[in-house]
CSV table of C-alpha atoms and ligand atoms in Angstrom, one decimal:
chain,number,residue,atom,x,y,z
A,15,MET,CA,-3.8,29.7,3.1
A,16,LYS,CA,-6.4,28.4,0.6
A,17,ILE,CA,-6.5,25.2,-1.3
A,18,SER,CA,-8.8,23.6,-4.0
A,19,TYR,CA,-10.2,20.3,-2.9
A,20,TYR,CA,-11.3,17.3,-5.0
A,21,PRO,CA,-13.4,15.0,-2.8
A,22,GLY,CA,-14.2,12.0,-5.0
A,23,CYS,CA,-17.4,9.9,-4.8
A,24,THR,CA,-16.9,7.8,-1.7
A,25,LEU,CA,-16.1,10.8,0.5
A,26,LYS,CA,-19.6,12.0,0.0
A,27,ASN,CA,-21.2,8.9,1.4
A,28,ASN,CA,-19.5,5.9,3.1
A,29,ALA,CA,-16.4,7.9,3.9
A,30,LYS,CA,-18.2,11.1,5.0
A,31,ASN,CA,-16.3,10.9,8.3
A,32,PHE,CA,-13.0,11.2,6.3
A,33,GLU,CA,-14.2,14.4,4.8
A,34,ASP,CA,-15.9,15.9,7.8
A,35,SER,CA,-12.9,15.3,10.1
A,36,THR,CA,-10.5,16.8,7.5
A,37,LEU,CA,-12.6,19.9,7.1
A,38,CYS,CA,-12.8,20.5,10.8
A,39,ALA,CA,-9.1,19.9,11.3
A,40,MET,CA,-8.2,22.2,8.4
A,41,LYS,CA,-10.3,24.9,9.9
A,42,GLN,CA,-8.5,24.6,13.2
A,43,LEU,CA,-5.2,24.8,11.3
A,44,GLY,CA,-6.3,28.0,9.5
A,45,VAL,CA,-6.4,26.4,6.0
A,46,GLU,CA,-9.3,27.4,3.8
A,47,VAL,CA,-10.5,24.4,1.9
A,48,GLU,CA,-12.5,25.2,-1.3
A,49,GLU,CA,-14.3,22.2,-2.9
A,50,LEU,CA,-14.4,22.4,-6.7
A,51,SER,CA,-17.8,23.6,-7.7
A,52,ARG,CA,-18.0,20.9,-10.3
A,53,TRP,CA,-16.3,17.5,-10.4
A,54,ASN,CA,-16.8,14.0,-11.6
A,55,CYS,CA,-15.6,10.5,-10.6
A,56,CYS,CA,-11.9,10.1,-11.4
A,57,GLY,CA,-12.5,6.5,-12.4
A,58,THR,CA,-10.9,5.2,-9.2
A,59,VAL,CA,-8.1,3.3,-11.0
A,60,TYR,CA,-5.5,4.5,-13.5
A,61,SER,CA,-5.8,2.8,-16.8
A,62,LEU,CA,-2.7,0.7,-17.4
A,63,ALA,CA,-3.1,-0.1,-21.1
A,64,THR,CA,-1.0,2.0,-23.5
A,65,ASP,CA,-3.9,2.5,-26.0
A,66,ASP,CA,-6.6,3.4,-23.4
A,67,LEU,CA,-6.6,7.1,-23.5
A,68,MET,CA,-10.4,7.2,-23.0
A,69,HIS,CA,-10.2,6.4,-19.4
A,70,HIS,CA,-7.8,9.3,-18.7
A,71,LEU,CA,-10.5,11.8,-19.7
A,72,ALA,CA,-12.3,11.6,-16.3
A,73,PRO,CA,-9.3,12.5,-14.2
A,74,ILE,CA,-8.1,15.2,-16.7
A,75,ARG,CA,-11.6,16.8,-16.7
A,76,ASN,CA,-11.2,17.2,-13.0
A,77,LEU,CA,-7.9,18.9,-13.4
A,78,ILE,CA,-9.5,21.3,-15.9
A,79,ARG,CA,-12.1,22.1,-13.2
A,80,VAL,CA,-9.2,23.0,-10.9
A,81,LYS,CA,-7.8,25.5,-13.5
A,82,GLU,CA,-11.3,26.9,-13.9
A,83,ALA,CA,-11.4,27.5,-10.2
A,84,GLY,CA,-8.3,29.7,-10.6
A,85,SER,CA,-6.0,27.3,-8.9
A,86,ASP,CA,-2.8,25.5,-10.0
A,87,SER,CA,-2.9,22.7,-7.4
A,88,VAL,CA,-5.6,20.5,-5.9
A,89,MET,CA,-5.8,18.5,-2.7
A,90,THR,CA,-7.1,15.0,-2.5
A,91,LEU,CA,-7.7,12.8,0.6
A,92,CYS,CA,-8.5,9.5,-1.0
A,93,ALA,CA,-5.4,7.6,-1.9
A,94,MET,CA,-7.0,6.2,-5.0
A,95,CYS,CA,-8.1,9.6,-6.3
A,96,TYR,CA,-4.7,11.0,-5.6
A,97,ASN,CA,-3.0,8.2,-7.6
A,98,THR,CA,-5.4,8.3,-10.5
A,99,LEU,CA,-5.4,12.1,-10.9
A,100,LYS,CA,-1.6,12.3,-10.5
A,101,ARG,CA,-0.8,9.4,-12.9
A,102,ALA,CA,-3.1,10.7,-15.6
A,103,ASP,CA,-1.5,14.1,-15.4
A,104,GLU,CA,2.0,12.6,-15.5
A,105,ARG,CA,1.1,10.3,-18.4
A,106,ILE,CA,-0.2,13.1,-20.6
A,107,LYS,CA,2.5,15.6,-19.5
A,108,ASN,CA,5.2,13.2,-20.8
A,109,ASP,CA,3.3,12.4,-24.0
A,110,PRO,CA,2.4,15.4,-26.1
A,111,GLU,CA,0.6,13.3,-28.6
A,112,SER,CA,-1.8,11.9,-26.0
A,113,LEU,CA,-2.2,15.4,-24.6
A,114,GLU,CA,-3.3,16.7,-27.9
A,115,ARG,CA,-5.7,13.9,-28.6
A,116,ILE,CA,-7.3,14.2,-25.2
A,117,ASN,CA,-7.7,18.0,-25.7
A,118,GLU,CA,-9.1,17.4,-29.2
A,119,PHE,CA,-11.6,14.9,-27.8
A,120,MET,CA,-12.7,17.4,-25.1
A,121,TYR,CA,-13.2,20.2,-27.6
A,122,LEU,CA,-16.4,21.3,-25.8
A,123,GLU,CA,-14.3,22.2,-22.7
A,124,LYS,CA,-13.6,25.9,-22.5
A,125,THR,CA,-10.2,25.4,-20.9
A,126,GLU,CA,-7.4,23.5,-22.5
A,127,TYR,CA,-5.4,21.2,-20.3
A,128,LYS,CA,-1.6,21.6,-20.4
A,129,GLY,CA,-0.4,19.3,-17.6
A,130,ASP,CA,-0.3,22.4,-15.4
A,131,VAL,CA,-2.1,21.3,-12.3
A,132,LYS,CA,-0.3,19.8,-9.3
A,133,VAL,CA,-2.0,17.0,-7.5
A,134,LEU,CA,-1.3,16.9,-3.8
A,135,HIS,CA,-2.3,14.5,-1.1
A,136,LEU,CA,-3.4,16.0,2.3
A,137,LEU,CA,-0.5,14.4,4.1
A,138,GLU,CA,1.9,16.1,1.7
A,139,LEU,CA,0.2,19.4,2.2
A,140,LEU,CA,0.3,19.0,6.0
A,141,ARG,CA,4.0,18.2,5.9
A,142,ASP,CA,5.2,20.8,3.4
A,143,GLU,CA,2.8,23.7,3.5
A,144,VAL,CA,1.1,23.7,7.0
A,145,THR,CA,4.2,22.1,8.5
A,146,PHE,CA,4.3,19.5,11.2
A,147,GLU,CA,5.7,22.0,13.7
A,148,LYS,CA,2.7,24.3,13.4
A,149,ILE,CA,0.3,21.3,13.8
A,150,ALA,CA,2.1,20.2,16.9
A,151,GLU,CA,1.5,23.7,18.4
A,152,LYS,CA,-2.2,23.4,17.8
A,153,VAL,CA,-2.7,20.0,19.5
A,154,LYS,CA,-5.2,20.4,22.3
A,155,ASN,CA,-5.9,16.8,23.1
A,156,PRO,CA,-2.7,14.8,22.7
A,157,LEU,CA,-3.4,11.2,21.8
A,158,LYS,CA,-1.4,10.0,24.8
A,159,ASN,CA,-0.7,6.3,25.2
A,160,LEU,CA,-2.8,5.4,22.1
A,161,LYS,CA,-0.9,2.8,20.1
A,162,VAL,CA,-1.5,3.5,16.4
A,163,ALA,CA,-0.4,1.3,13.5
A,164,ASN,CA,-0.2,3.3,10.2
A,165,TYR,CA,-1.5,1.5,7.1
A,166,TYR,CA,-0.4,3.0,3.8
A,167,GLY,CA,-1.7,0.4,1.4
A,168,CYS,CA,-0.7,0.7,-2.2
A,169,PHE,CA,-1.7,3.9,-3.9
A,170,LEU,CA,-0.2,6.4,-1.4
A,171,VAL,CA,3.2,5.0,-2.1
A,172,ARG,CA,3.3,3.1,-5.4
A,173,PRO,CA,4.4,3.3,-8.1
A,174,ARG,CA,7.7,5.0,-7.6
A,175,GLY,CA,7.5,8.6,-8.7
A,176,ILE,CA,3.8,8.9,-8.1
A,177,GLY,CA,3.5,8.0,-4.4
A,178,LEU,CA,4.1,10.6,-1.8
A,179,PRO,CA,7.2,12.6,-2.6
A,180,GLY,CA,10.1,12.1,-0.3
A,181,GLU,CA,8.9,8.7,1.0
A,182,ASP,CA,10.6,5.4,0.6
A,183,VAL,CA,8.4,3.2,-1.6
A,184,GLU,CA,9.1,0.1,0.6
A,185,ASN,CA,9.2,1.8,4.0
A,186,PRO,CA,7.3,5.1,4.1
A,187,THR,CA,7.3,6.9,7.5
A,188,ILE,CA,5.3,10.1,7.1
A,189,MET,CA,2.2,8.7,8.9
A,190,GLU,CA,4.3,7.4,11.8
A,191,LYS,CA,5.9,10.9,12.2
A,192,PHE,CA,2.5,12.4,11.9
A,193,MET,CA,0.9,10.3,14.6
A,194,SER,CA,3.9,10.9,17.0
A,195,LEU,CA,3.4,14.6,16.5
A,196,LEU,CA,-0.2,14.2,17.7
A,197,GLY,CA,1.0,12.5,20.8
A,198,ALA,CA,0.3,8.9,19.9
A,199,ASP,CA,2.6,6.0,20.0
A,200,ALA,CA,3.2,5.1,16.4
A,201,VAL,CA,3.6,1.4,15.9
A,202,ASP,CA,5.6,0.1,13.0
A,203,PHE,CA,4.5,-3.2,11.4
A,204,PRO,CA,5.6,-5.2,8.4
A,205,TYR,CA,2.3,-5.2,6.6
A,206,LYS,CA,1.9,-1.4,6.3
A,207,THR,CA,2.3,-1.3,2.5
A,208,GLU,CA,0.8,-4.7,1.7
A,209,CYS,CA,-2.4,-4.7,-0.5
A,210,CYS,CA,-5.7,-5.1,1.3
A,211,GLY,CA,-7.2,-6.9,-1.8
A,212,ALA,CA,-8.7,-3.7,-3.1
A,213,TYR,CA,-11.6,-4.2,-5.6
A,214,GLN,CA,-11.6,-7.9,-5.1
A,215,THR,CA,-13.9,-7.1,-2.2
A,216,VAL,CA,-16.9,-7.0,-4.5
A,217,ASP,CA,-16.9,-10.5,-5.8
A,218,LYS,CA,-14.2,-12.3,-3.8
A,219,PRO,CA,-14.6,-11.0,-0.3
A,220,GLU,CA,-12.8,-14.1,1.0
A,221,ILE,CA,-9.5,-12.7,-0.5
A,222,VAL,CA,-10.0,-9.5,1.4
A,223,ALA,CA,-10.8,-11.4,4.6
A,224,GLU,CA,-7.5,-13.3,4.3
A,225,ARG,CA,-5.6,-10.0,3.9
A,226,THR,CA,-7.5,-8.3,6.7
A,227,ASN,CA,-6.6,-11.2,9.0
A,228,GLN,CA,-2.9,-10.9,8.1
A,229,ILE,CA,-2.6,-7.2,8.1
A,230,LEU,CA,-4.5,-6.5,11.3
A,231,THR,CA,-3.1,-9.5,13.2
A,232,SER,CA,0.4,-8.3,12.3
A,233,ALA,CA,-0.5,-4.8,13.7
A,234,GLN,CA,-1.9,-6.3,16.9
A,235,LYS,CA,1.3,-8.4,17.3
A,236,GLN,CA,3.2,-5.1,17.4
A,237,GLY,CA,0.9,-3.8,20.1
A,238,ALA,CA,-1.4,-1.6,18.0
A,239,GLU,CA,-4.8,-0.7,19.5
A,240,VAL,CA,-6.1,1.0,16.3
A,241,VAL,CA,-5.1,1.2,12.7
A,242,VAL,CA,-5.3,4.4,10.6
A,243,VAL,CA,-5.7,4.6,6.8
A,244,SER,CA,-6.0,7.1,4.1
A,245,CYS,CA,-8.2,5.3,1.6
A,246,PRO,CA,-11.9,4.6,1.7
A,247,LEU,CA,-11.4,1.2,0.0
A,248,CYS,CA,-8.7,0.2,2.5
A,249,ALA,CA,-11.1,1.4,5.2
A,250,PHE,CA,-14.0,-0.7,3.9
A,251,ASN,CA,-11.8,-3.8,3.5
A,252,LEU,CA,-10.0,-3.6,6.9
A,253,ASP,CA,-13.0,-2.3,8.9
A,254,ARG,CA,-16.3,-3.6,7.4
A,255,ARG,CA,-14.8,-6.9,6.2
A,256,GLN,CA,-13.9,-7.8,9.7
A,257,GLU,CA,-17.3,-9.4,9.8
A,258,GLU,CA,-16.3,-11.9,7.1
A,259,THR,CA,-12.8,-12.2,8.6
A,260,VAL,CA,-14.1,-13.4,12.0
A,261,GLN,CA,-16.3,-16.0,10.3
A,262,LEU,CA,-13.4,-17.4,8.3
A,263,TYR,CA,-10.7,-17.0,11.0
A,264,PRO,CA,-12.3,-17.5,14.4
A,265,GLU,CA,-9.1,-16.7,16.2
A,266,PHE,CA,-9.1,-13.2,14.6
A,267,LYS,CA,-9.7,-10.3,17.1
A,268,ASN,CA,-11.6,-7.2,16.0
A,269,MET,CA,-9.9,-3.8,16.1
A,270,PRO,CA,-10.9,-0.3,15.2
A,271,VAL,CA,-9.8,1.1,11.9
A,272,LEU,CA,-10.0,4.9,11.5
A,273,TYR,CA,-9.1,7.6,8.9
A,274,PHE,CA,-5.9,9.3,10.1
A,275,THR,CA,-7.9,12.6,9.9
A,276,GLN,CA,-10.3,11.4,12.5
A,277,LEU,CA,-7.4,11.2,15.0
A,278,LEU,CA,-6.0,14.5,13.7
A,279,ALA,CA,-9.4,16.2,14.3
A,280,LEU,CA,-9.7,14.6,17.7
A,281,ALA,CA,-6.2,15.8,18.7
A,282,LEU,CA,-7.1,19.3,17.5
A,283,GLY,CA,-10.3,19.4,19.6
A,284,CYS,CA,-13.0,18.9,17.0
A,285,GLY,CA,-16.4,17.8,18.2
A,286,GLU,CA,-18.2,14.5,17.8
A,287,GLU,CA,-20.0,15.5,14.7
A,288,ALA,CA,-16.8,16.1,12.8
A,289,LEU,CA,-15.3,12.9,14.0
A,290,GLY,CA,-18.1,10.7,12.7
A,291,PHE,CA,-17.3,7.6,14.6
A,292,ASP,CA,-20.8,6.3,13.9
A,293,LEU,CA,-19.6,5.4,10.3
A,294,ASN,CA,-16.8,3.2,11.6
A,295,TYR,CA,-17.9,-0.4,11.6
A,296,ILE,CA,-15.8,-1.5,14.6
A,297,ASP,CA,-16.5,1.2,17.2
A,298,PRO,CA,-13.4,3.1,18.2
A,299,LYS,CA,-15.0,4.9,21.1
A,300,PRO,CA,-14.3,2.2,23.8
A,301,VAL,CA,-10.5,2.4,23.3
A,302,LEU,CA,-10.6,6.2,23.0
A,303,LYS,CA,-12.6,6.5,26.2
A,304,GLU,CA,-10.3,4.1,28.0
A,305,LYS,CA,-7.4,6.5,27.1
A,306,GLY,CA,-9.4,9.5,28.3
A,307,LEU,CA,-9.5,11.0,24.8
A,308,ILE,CA,-13.2,11.4,24.5
B,205,MET,CA,2.5,-29.0,-16.0
B,206,ARG,CA,3.4,-30.3,-19.5
B,207,VAL,CA,4.1,-27.5,-22.0
B,208,ASN,CA,4.7,-27.7,-25.7
B,209,ILE,CA,6.7,-24.7,-27.0
B,210,SER,CA,7.1,-23.9,-30.6
B,211,ARG,CA,8.3,-21.2,-32.8
B,212,ARG,CA,4.8,-20.8,-34.2
B,213,ARG,CA,3.4,-20.0,-30.8
B,214,ILE,CA,6.2,-17.5,-29.9
B,215,LYS,CA,5.4,-15.7,-33.1
B,216,ASP,CA,1.6,-15.7,-32.4
B,217,PRO,CA,0.1,-12.2,-32.7
B,218,PHE,CA,-1.0,-12.6,-29.2
B,219,VAL,CA,2.5,-12.1,-27.9
B,220,LYS,CA,2.8,-8.8,-29.8
B,221,LYS,CA,-0.6,-7.7,-28.6
B,222,VAL,CA,0.4,-8.2,-25.0
B,223,GLU,CA,3.6,-6.3,-25.5
B,224,GLU,CA,1.8,-3.5,-27.2
B,225,LEU,CA,-1.0,-3.1,-24.7
B,226,SER,CA,1.3,-3.3,-21.8
B,227,GLY,CA,4.1,-1.4,-23.3
B,228,GLN,CA,6.6,-4.0,-21.9
B,229,ASN,CA,9.4,-6.0,-23.4
B,230,LEU,CA,8.5,-9.5,-22.3
B,231,LEU,CA,11.9,-11.0,-23.2
B,232,ALA,CA,13.6,-8.7,-20.7
B,233,CYS,CA,12.4,-11.0,-17.9
B,234,TYR,CA,15.0,-13.5,-16.8
B,235,GLN,CA,12.7,-15.4,-14.4
B,236,CYS,CA,14.3,-14.4,-11.1
B,237,GLY,CA,10.9,-14.8,-9.4
B,238,LYS,CA,11.1,-11.6,-7.4
B,239,CYS,CA,7.7,-10.5,-8.6
B,240,SER,CA,6.1,-13.6,-7.3
B,241,ALA,CA,8.1,-13.6,-4.0
B,242,GLY,CA,6.5,-10.3,-3.0
B,243,CYS,CA,3.0,-10.7,-4.5
B,244,PRO,CA,0.4,-10.7,-1.8
B,245,ALA,CA,-2.0,-12.6,-4.0
B,246,VAL,CA,0.0,-15.8,-4.7
B,247,SER,CA,-1.9,-18.0,-2.2
B,248,GLN,CA,-5.0,-17.5,-4.4
B,249,MET,CA,-3.2,-17.8,-7.8
B,250,ASP,CA,-3.1,-20.9,-10.0
B,251,ILE,CA,0.0,-19.6,-11.8
B,252,LEU,CA,2.4,-17.0,-10.3
B,253,PRO,CA,3.3,-13.6,-11.7
B,254,ASN,CA,6.7,-14.7,-13.1
B,255,GLN,CA,4.9,-17.7,-14.8
B,256,ILE,CA,2.5,-15.3,-16.3
B,257,ILE,CA,5.4,-13.4,-17.9
B,258,ARG,CA,7.0,-16.7,-19.0
B,259,LEU,CA,3.7,-18.0,-20.6
B,260,ALA,CA,3.4,-14.6,-22.4
B,261,GLN,CA,6.9,-14.8,-23.7
B,262,LEU,CA,6.2,-18.3,-25.1
B,263,GLY,CA,2.9,-17.4,-26.6
B,264,LEU,CA,1.0,-19.9,-24.4
B,265,LYS,CA,-2.2,-18.1,-24.9
B,266,GLU,CA,-4.8,-20.6,-23.7
B,267,GLU,CA,-2.9,-21.2,-20.4
B,268,LEU,CA,-2.9,-17.5,-19.8
B,269,LEU,CA,-6.4,-16.7,-20.9
B,270,GLU,CA,-7.8,-19.5,-18.8
B,271,SER,CA,-5.9,-18.7,-15.7
B,272,LYS,CA,-7.5,-17.6,-12.5
B,273,ALA,CA,-4.5,-15.6,-11.5
B,274,ILE,CA,-5.2,-12.7,-13.9
B,275,TRP,CA,-8.4,-12.0,-12.1
B,276,VAL,CA,-6.9,-12.3,-8.6
B,277,CYS,CA,-4.2,-9.7,-9.2
B,278,ALA,CA,-5.3,-6.5,-7.6
B,279,SER,CA,-2.9,-4.2,-9.5
B,280,CYS,CA,-1.1,-3.4,-6.2
B,281,MET,CA,2.1,-2.5,-8.1
B,282,THR,CA,4.4,-4.3,-5.6
B,283,CYS,CA,5.8,-6.5,-8.4
B,284,ASN,CA,6.4,-3.5,-10.6
B,285,THR,CA,8.4,-1.6,-7.9
B,286,ARG,CA,10.6,-4.7,-7.2
B,287,CYS,CA,11.4,-6.1,-10.7
B,288,PRO,CA,15.2,-5.8,-11.2
B,289,LYS,CA,14.6,-5.6,-14.9
B,290,GLY,CA,12.1,-2.8,-14.7
B,291,ILE,CA,9.2,-4.8,-16.1
B,292,ASN,CA,5.7,-3.6,-15.2
B,293,ILE,CA,4.2,-7.0,-14.5
B,294,ALA,CA,0.8,-5.5,-13.5
B,295,GLU,CA,0.6,-3.9,-17.0
B,296,VAL,CA,1.2,-7.3,-18.6
B,297,ILE,CA,-1.6,-8.8,-16.5
B,298,GLU,CA,-3.9,-6.0,-17.4
B,299,ALA,CA,-3.1,-6.5,-21.1
B,300,VAL,CA,-4.1,-10.2,-20.8
B,301,ARG,CA,-7.4,-9.3,-19.0
B,302,LEU,CA,-8.1,-6.7,-21.6
B,303,ILE,CA,-7.7,-9.1,-24.5
B,304,LEU,CA,-10.6,-11.1,-22.9
B,305,LEU,CA,-12.6,-8.1,-21.8
B,306,ARG,CA,-12.5,-6.5,-25.2
B,307,LYS,CA,-14.2,-9.5,-26.6
B,308,SER,CA,-17.1,-8.5,-24.3
B,309,LYS,CA,-16.3,-11.4,-21.9
B,310,ASP,CA,-17.0,-9.7,-18.7
B,311,HIS,CA,-15.5,-11.3,-15.6
B,312,LEU,CA,-17.8,-9.5,-13.2
B,313,ILE,CA,-21.5,-9.8,-13.9
B,314,VAL,CA,-22.9,-6.9,-12.0
B,315,LYS,CA,-26.4,-8.0,-12.3
B,316,GLU,CA,-25.6,-11.2,-10.6
B,317,LEU,CA,-24.7,-9.3,-7.5
B,318,SER,CA,-27.5,-9.2,-5.0
B,319,ALA,CA,-29.1,-5.8,-4.2
B,320,GLU,CA,-27.7,-6.3,-0.7
B,321,GLU,CA,-24.1,-6.9,-2.0
B,322,ARG,CA,-24.3,-3.9,-4.2
B,323,ALA,CA,-25.7,-1.7,-1.5
B,324,GLN,CA,-23.0,-2.8,1.0
B,325,VAL,CA,-19.9,-1.9,-0.9
B,326,PRO,CA,-18.9,1.7,-1.3
B,327,PRO,CA,-18.8,3.4,-4.8
B,328,ILE,CA,-15.0,3.2,-4.9
B,329,ALA,CA,-15.2,-0.6,-4.7
B,330,LEU,CA,-17.9,-1.0,-7.2
B,331,ILE,CA,-16.5,1.4,-9.8
B,332,SER,CA,-12.9,0.0,-9.5
B,333,SER,CA,-14.1,-3.6,-9.9
B,334,MET,CA,-16.2,-2.7,-12.9
B,335,ARG,CA,-13.2,-0.8,-14.4
B,336,LYS,CA,-11.0,-3.9,-14.0
B,337,PHE,CA,-13.5,-6.7,-14.7
B,338,THR,CA,-16.0,-5.5,-17.3
B,339,SER,CA,-15.6,-4.0,-20.7
C,543,SF4,S1,10.8,-9.8,-11.1
C,543,SF4,FE1,11.0,-9.1,-13.3
C,543,SF4,S2,12.7,-10.3,-14.1
C,543,SF4,FE2,12.1,-11.3,-12.2
C,543,SF4,S3,10.7,-12.9,-12.8
C,543,SF4,FE3,9.5,-11.1,-12.3
C,543,SF4,S4,9.2,-10.0,-14.3
C,543,SF4,FE4,10.9,-11.5,-14.5
C,544,SF4,S1,0.2,-6.1,-9.1
C,544,SF4,FE1,-0.8,-8.1,-9.1
C,544,SF4,S2,0.8,-9.6,-9.6
C,544,SF4,FE2,1.8,-7.7,-9.0
C,544,SF4,S3,2.2,-8.0,-6.8
C,544,SF4,FE3,0.2,-7.0,-7.0
C,544,SF4,S4,-1.3,-8.6,-7.0
C,544,SF4,FE4,0.7,-9.5,-7.4
């Protein structure tokens, strides 16, 4: 099996461990991942204004690149890229006038876009194409006794119709199922789809610290030892912003936050280089060592 | 808060502009408050999401344009998925922000961030905040 892959900007630096762990895991699962030979930033957020077609150009250009790679679907890892690409596609697919204007504007492109590329998130691909059963068979290092809280945040699940197909917008469970399959104890917690503060982190980090305190404390109350995410912005806010969180909320206790693919790669037997724990702010190694996983 | 409502304000082009930019019918809102009940940002807001809709309905432009809440909203879409009237509140808030931003009134002044602050945050944070808070 082969799949086109759109990484997005942050996976090439701060979230390199998200990419590396995914690539190693996919290799173990026999999926050939082919990064687009050319791509640009998707814009990170979907433009909500009715008249703002301009900001849909960036995501649509990437979908053109997918077609040029000879593919009709593309895999994303970052929840924000997933949301932005998928919504831009939906928007112009359902609005022939916008589609025409966008194509006219991009007259220098050799390929015309027709709303004919399917945007997939890695989790969806693992569930529907690779299948969870097959992944379970390949687990070499089951994550025994590790209590994992699964944080979805916003863009993996909302809005309705764009979030992961087949998942309840208020109570998604795909990540819990996934972690159980890897041998971990999946912990449910009430803040799993509550916003981390997103881009407020740039000029109002105190907002993010408040959320991080609430979200992680709630996960800890349910017994979680680590939290997994699927978005580099959630990861930054919940992991790196623990520094500010402790300063503002002295009773707050640090906890490791990982990409779900780091645990997947670990369970499939990938080496340290692919796991990239050095990029995690709160070191996950002590708890993983304690469980005999590394 | 004391508010003066008038036909003149309700008919202000501002109301139409918000409706156009957001693609929402403001009068569909019956003020149930569900959007505010689930909003994770309310503790930081000076006016709540349902009040934003109310002020927009009534054309209370200054109150809206000067509010802090429109910059605290993180477009998390929780309110949108819960509104029983199918109103996209996040789109309405974006419309109000855009009315200011399109007058080149940036909310985030990137050059005021220290080099350290800029280097610390990942591209996804910087780009999304510039997309939301600058024109
Ligand atoms: S949830 Fe909808 S109907 Fe209720 S107050 Fe909010 S916008 Fe109005
Ligand atoms: S989109 Fe904005 S107003 Fe709506 S729930 Fe999220 S933060 Fe609150």
